[in-house]
Amino acid sequence: MESKLQELTSKIYNEGIEKANKEAAAIVENARKEAEAILENAKKEALELKEQSKKESDELYNNVANEVTMSARQSILALKQQITNLVVSRLVHEPVKSAVNDKDFIKKIIETIIKNWDPGSNAGINLALTLPKEDEKTLGNYFDRKTNELLKGGLDIQFDNKLSSGFRIGPGDKSFLLSFTDEDFENFFKYYLRPRTTKLLYGDE
């Protein structure tokens, strides 16, 4: 009887130990699997984060590079434009200034304009000529004397303190005026010289 009790006790004990070992092994296995899953997820998230960071870094680099390139191009273009303007101004300013201060040159231009204002018309025309106030005694007196020779109509000569050089001319009714100041001449020549100067300086870029 005692032997059977001992045998039963041992059996229960062994079964308990075996069950506990199995449960412990299952717990360890589950823990291992969970740890592996956590580690795998962590690796995956780290890789995704790394790829995202690289993508953002590449985008930032490209944006900065594009901005730098664009800024550099704009700076170069601005510099080229400044150099071109300086060259054109140097080419135009002094010759134009000298020309508009040459009274004989101005006389010839005004005479040419008056003679060709309306060469096909036999009717007399009236023109209005505005000169700088400082030219009243020179150009003013000259064209007073030349009016009958140049025009079938009349020439109304006025003087303007605000006009420093050149002249303005138009119909007697002043419906419009053609301006030929030093600034007008400069702008005219600069307009045509600037593209040619740019090409000479920088080629066909």
mmCIF file of C-alpha atoms in Angstrom:
data_model
loop_
_atom_site.group_PDB
_atom_site.id
_atom_site.type_symbol
_atom_site.label_atom_id
_atom_site.label_comp_id
_atom_site.label_asym_id
_atom_site.label_seq_id
_atom_site.Cartn_x
_atom_site.Cartn_y
_atom_site.Cartn_z
ATOM 1 C CA MET A 1 0.000 0.000 0.000
ATOM 2 C CA GLU A 2 2.750 2.353 0.974
ATOM 3 C CA SER A 3 4.612 1.375 -2.196
ATOM 4 C CA LYS A 4 1.657 2.264 -4.390
ATOM 5 C CA LEU A 5 1.256 5.592 -2.607
ATOM 6 C CA GLN A 6 4.922 6.355 -3.178
ATOM 7 C CA GLU A 7 4.590 5.412 -6.819
ATOM 8 C CA LEU A 8 1.529 7.611 -7.261
ATOM 9 C CA THR A 9 3.252 10.516 -5.543
ATOM 10 C CA SER A 10 6.303 10.149 -7.778
ATOM 11 C CA LYS A 11 4.121 9.978 -10.863
ATOM 12 C CA ILE A 12 2.208 13.121 -9.919
ATOM 13 C CA TYR A 13 5.451 14.879 -9.115
ATOM 14 C CA ASN A 14 7.077 13.870 -12.380
ATOM 15 C CA GLU A 15 4.029 14.872 -14.371
ATOM 16 C CA GLY A 16 4.026 18.228 -12.593
ATOM 17 C CA ILE A 17 7.720 18.726 -13.327
ATOM 18 C CA GLU A 18 7.225 17.752 -16.962
ATOM 19 C CA LYS A 19 4.239 20.065 -17.331
ATOM 20 C CA ALA A 20 6.125 22.904 -15.680
ATOM 21 C CA ASN A 21 9.094 22.302 -17.963
ATOM 22 C CA LYS A 22 6.843 22.314 -21.026
ATOM 23 C CA GLU A 23 5.131 25.498 -19.908
ATOM 24 C CA ALA A 24 8.476 27.089 -19.153
ATOM 25 C CA ALA A 25 9.787 26.022 -22.558
ATOM 26 C CA ALA A 26 6.660 27.404 -24.226
ATOM 27 C CA ILE A 27 7.036 30.691 -22.349
ATOM 28 C CA VAL A 28 10.703 30.891 -23.349
ATOM 29 C CA GLU A 29 9.842 30.075 -26.974
ATOM 30 C CA ASN A 30 7.079 32.676 -27.061
ATOM 31 C CA ALA A 31 9.389 35.211 -25.481
ATOM 32 C CA ARG A 32 12.058 34.351 -28.046
ATOM 33 C CA LYS A 33 9.594 34.727 -30.912
ATOM 34 C CA GLU A 34 8.287 38.019 -29.524
ATOM 35 C CA ALA A 35 11.840 39.258 -29.086
ATOM 36 C CA GLU A 36 12.681 38.260 -32.657
ATOM 37 C CA ALA A 37 9.516 39.987 -33.930
ATOM 38 C CA ILE A 38 10.330 43.121 -31.928
ATOM 39 C CA LEU A 39 13.905 43.064 -33.218
ATOM 40 C CA GLU A 40 12.712 42.519 -36.797
ATOM 41 C CA ASN A 41 10.224 45.376 -36.514
ATOM 42 C CA ALA A 42 12.896 47.573 -34.994
ATOM 43 C CA LYS A 43 15.267 46.746 -37.862
ATOM 44 C CA LYS A 44 12.508 47.395 -40.398
ATOM 45 C CA GLU A 45 11.583 50.723 -38.794
ATOM 46 C CA ALA A 46 15.248 51.691 -38.563
ATOM 47 C CA LEU A 47 15.722 50.869 -42.265
ATOM 48 C CA GLU A 48 12.602 52.827 -43.233
ATOM 49 C CA LEU A 49 13.743 55.748 -41.098
ATOM 50 C CA LYS A 50 17.190 55.580 -42.678
ATOM 51 C CA GLU A 51 15.710 55.514 -46.190
ATOM 52 C CA GLN A 52 13.342 58.379 -45.358
ATOM 53 C CA SER A 53 16.189 60.396 -43.856
ATOM 54 C CA LYS A 54 18.316 59.728 -46.952
ATOM 55 C CA LYS A 55 15.447 60.732 -49.232
ATOM 56 C CA GLU A 56 14.872 63.967 -47.303
ATOM 57 C CA SER A 57 18.609 64.624 -47.209
ATOM 58 C CA ASP A 58 18.883 64.068 -50.975
ATOM 59 C CA GLU A 59 15.906 66.353 -51.614
ATOM 60 C CA LEU A 60 17.396 69.037 -49.385
ATOM 61 C CA TYR A 61 20.773 68.695 -51.114
ATOM 62 C CA ASN A 62 19.176 68.918 -54.562
ATOM 63 C CA ASN A 63 17.076 71.922 -53.551
ATOM 64 C CA VAL A 64 20.089 73.709 -52.081
ATOM 65 C CA ALA A 65 22.212 72.795 -55.126
ATOM 66 C CA ASN A 66 19.515 74.097 -57.477
ATOM 67 C CA GLU A 67 19.159 77.299 -55.468
ATOM 68 C CA VAL A 68 22.929 77.824 -55.450
ATOM 69 C CA THR A 69 23.128 77.143 -59.198
ATOM 70 C CA MET A 70 20.220 79.482 -59.919
ATOM 71 C CA SER A 71 21.668 82.203 -57.684
ATOM 72 C CA ALA A 72 25.067 81.809 -59.336
ATOM 73 C CA ARG A 73 23.535 82.095 -62.803
ATOM 74 C CA GLN A 74 21.513 85.140 -61.797
ATOM 75 C CA SER A 75 24.608 86.751 -60.277
ATOM 76 C CA ILE A 76 26.636 86.043 -63.414
ATOM 77 C CA LEU A 77 23.874 87.408 -65.652
ATOM 78 C CA ALA A 78 23.563 90.521 -63.476
ATOM 79 C CA LEU A 79 27.336 91.012 -63.557
ATOM 80 C CA LYS A 80 27.430 90.583 -67.329
ATOM 81 C CA GLN A 81 24.587 93.078 -67.678
ATOM 82 C CA GLN A 82 26.416 95.597 -65.499
ATOM 83 C CA ILE A 83 29.617 95.173 -67.497
ATOM 84 C CA THR A 84 27.700 95.509 -70.772
ATOM 85 C CA ASN A 85 25.971 98.663 -69.514
ATOM 86 C CA LEU A 86 29.304 100.146 -68.432
ATOM 87 C CA VAL A 87 30.899 99.410 -71.795
ATOM 88 C CA VAL A 88 27.922 100.762 -73.750
ATOM 89 C CA SER A 89 27.757 103.875 -71.560
ATOM 90 C CA ARG A 90 31.462 104.467 -72.085
ATOM 91 C CA LEU A 91 31.035 104.033 -75.849
ATOM 92 C CA VAL A 92 27.970 106.270 -76.094
ATOM 93 C CA HIS A 93 28.056 108.916 -73.374
ATOM 94 C CA GLU A 94 31.048 111.027 -74.346
ATOM 95 C CA PRO A 95 30.456 110.976 -78.133
ATOM 96 C CA VAL A 96 26.779 111.874 -77.685
ATOM 97 C CA LYS A 97 27.562 114.573 -75.152
ATOM 98 C CA SER A 98 30.145 116.022 -77.508
ATOM 99 C CA ALA A 99 27.756 115.852 -80.475
ATOM 100 C CA VAL A 100 24.782 117.546 -78.793
ATOM 101 C CA ASN A 101 27.064 120.312 -77.555
ATOM 102 C CA ASP A 102 28.293 120.881 -81.116
ATOM 103 C CA LYS A 103 26.057 123.711 -82.314
ATOM 104 C CA ASP A 104 26.842 123.101 -85.991
ATOM 105 C CA PHE A 105 25.837 119.454 -85.607
ATOM 106 C CA ILE A 106 22.545 120.433 -83.947
ATOM 107 C CA LYS A 107 21.890 123.018 -86.685
ATOM 108 C CA LYS A 108 22.308 120.388 -89.402
ATOM 109 C CA ILE A 109 19.979 117.944 -87.655
ATOM 110 C CA ILE A 110 17.269 120.574 -87.148
ATOM 111 C CA GLU A 111 17.592 121.821 -90.739
ATOM 112 C CA THR A 112 17.350 118.264 -92.074
ATOM 113 C CA ILE A 113 14.230 117.576 -89.990
ATOM 114 C CA ILE A 114 12.555 120.818 -91.069
ATOM 115 C CA LYS A 115 13.319 120.285 -94.772
ATOM 116 C CA ASN A 116 12.023 116.717 -94.685
ATOM 117 C CA TRP A 117 9.072 117.213 -92.373
ATOM 118 C CA ASP A 118 6.532 117.011 -95.195
ATOM 119 C CA PRO A 119 8.443 117.210 -98.502
ATOM 120 C CA GLY A 120 5.413 116.110 -100.576
ATOM 121 C CA SER A 121 3.192 118.968 -99.445
ATOM 122 C CA ASN A 122 3.013 122.331 -101.227
ATOM 123 C CA ALA A 123 1.056 123.871 -98.385
ATOM 124 C CA GLY A 124 2.944 125.784 -95.772
ATOM 125 C CA ILE A 125 3.389 124.036 -92.449
ATOM 126 C CA ASN A 126 3.992 125.496 -89.047
ATOM 127 C CA LEU A 127 6.463 123.880 -86.695
ATOM 128 C CA ALA A 128 7.270 124.441 -83.034
ATOM 129 C CA LEU A 129 10.932 124.218 -82.013
ATOM 130 C CA THR A 130 12.013 124.154 -78.365
ATOM 131 C CA LEU A 131 15.663 124.876 -77.547
ATOM 132 C CA PRO A 132 17.634 125.188 -74.305
ATOM 133 C CA LYS A 133 17.433 128.683 -72.837
ATOM 134 C CA GLU A 134 21.218 129.006 -73.021
ATOM 135 C CA ASP A 135 21.076 128.594 -76.823
ATOM 136 C CA GLU A 136 18.727 131.536 -77.349
ATOM 137 C CA LYS A 137 21.405 133.851 -78.749
ATOM 138 C CA THR A 138 23.128 131.262 -80.907
ATOM 139 C CA LEU A 139 20.672 128.707 -82.253
ATOM 140 C CA GLY A 140 17.635 130.907 -81.632
ATOM 141 C CA ASN A 141 18.935 133.825 -83.703
ATOM 142 C CA TYR A 142 20.222 131.444 -86.369
ATOM 143 C CA PHE A 143 16.853 129.791 -86.965
ATOM 144 C CA ASP A 144 15.037 133.108 -86.806
ATOM 145 C CA ARG A 145 17.044 134.107 -89.854
ATOM 146 C CA LYS A 146 16.717 130.726 -91.595
ATOM 147 C CA THR A 147 12.949 130.193 -91.165
ATOM 148 C CA ASN A 148 11.883 131.608 -94.548
ATOM 149 C CA GLU A 149 14.573 129.641 -96.308
ATOM 150 C CA LEU A 150 13.675 126.343 -94.628
ATOM 151 C CA LEU A 151 9.895 126.540 -94.305
ATOM 152 C CA LYS A 152 6.935 127.678 -96.395
ATOM 153 C CA GLY A 153 5.056 128.083 -93.148
ATOM 154 C CA GLY A 154 6.238 129.407 -89.828
ATOM 155 C CA LEU A 155 8.616 128.248 -87.131
ATOM 156 C CA ASP A 156 7.634 128.996 -83.553
ATOM 157 C CA ILE A 157 10.857 128.982 -81.528
ATOM 158 C CA GLN A 158 10.624 128.648 -77.752
ATOM 159 C CA PHE A 159 13.225 128.247 -75.029
ATOM 160 C CA ASP A 160 13.055 126.010 -71.987
ATOM 161 C CA ASN A 161 15.179 126.392 -68.843
ATOM 162 C CA LYS A 162 14.603 122.716 -68.041
ATOM 163 C CA LEU A 163 16.102 121.617 -71.357
ATOM 164 C CA SER A 164 19.864 121.342 -70.927
ATOM 165 C CA SER A 165 20.833 120.106 -74.394
ATOM 166 C CA GLY A 166 19.445 119.040 -77.746
ATOM 167 C CA PHE A 167 15.980 120.147 -78.850
ATOM 168 C CA ARG A 168 12.331 119.214 -79.281
ATOM 169 C CA ILE A 169 10.315 119.732 -82.434
ATOM 170 C CA GLY A 170 6.764 119.084 -83.577
ATOM 171 C CA PRO A 171 3.739 120.541 -85.374
ATOM 172 C CA GLY A 172 2.746 124.081 -84.536
ATOM 173 C CA ASP A 173 -0.377 122.832 -82.767
ATOM 174 C CA LYS A 174 1.909 120.781 -80.473
ATOM 175 C CA SER A 175 -0.194 117.674 -81.012
ATOM 176 C CA PHE A 176 3.047 115.769 -80.515
ATOM 177 C CA LEU A 177 6.738 116.468 -80.005
ATOM 178 C CA LEU A 178 9.867 114.653 -81.127
ATOM 179 C CA SER A 179 12.560 114.851 -78.481
ATOM 180 C CA PHE A 180 16.267 114.887 -79.368
ATOM 181 C CA THR A 181 18.034 115.517 -76.058
ATOM 182 C CA ASP A 182 21.367 113.977 -75.071
ATOM 183 C CA GLU A 183 19.427 111.424 -73.010
ATOM 184 C CA ASP A 184 17.252 110.529 -76.010
ATOM 185 C CA PHE A 185 20.291 110.051 -78.228
ATOM 186 C CA GLU A 186 22.029 107.956 -75.566
ATOM 187 C CA ASN A 187 19.013 105.700 -75.090
ATOM 188 C CA PHE A 188 18.642 105.325 -78.846
ATOM 189 C CA PHE A 189 22.246 104.251 -79.380
ATOM 190 C CA LYS A 190 22.334 102.094 -76.262
ATOM 191 C CA TYR A 191 19.269 100.207 -77.488
ATOM 192 C CA TYR A 192 21.090 99.173 -80.666
ATOM 193 C CA LEU A 193 24.555 98.814 -79.202
ATOM 194 C CA ARG A 194 23.687 96.675 -76.168
ATOM 195 C CA PRO A 195 22.916 93.389 -78.042
ATOM 196 C CA ARG A 196 25.994 93.786 -80.256
ATOM 197 C CA THR A 197 28.194 94.614 -77.270
ATOM 198 C CA THR A 198 26.880 91.599 -75.349
ATOM 199 C CA LYS A 199 27.661 89.360 -78.314
ATOM 200 C CA LEU A 200 31.167 90.807 -78.659
ATOM 201 C CA LEU A 201 31.864 90.367 -74.938
ATOM 202 C CA TYR A 202 30.330 86.951 -74.336
ATOM 203 C CA GLY A 203 29.722 85.360 -77.739
ATOM 204 C CA ASP A 204 26.527 83.455 -78.494
ATOM 205 C CA GLU A 205 26.017 82.074 -74.976
#
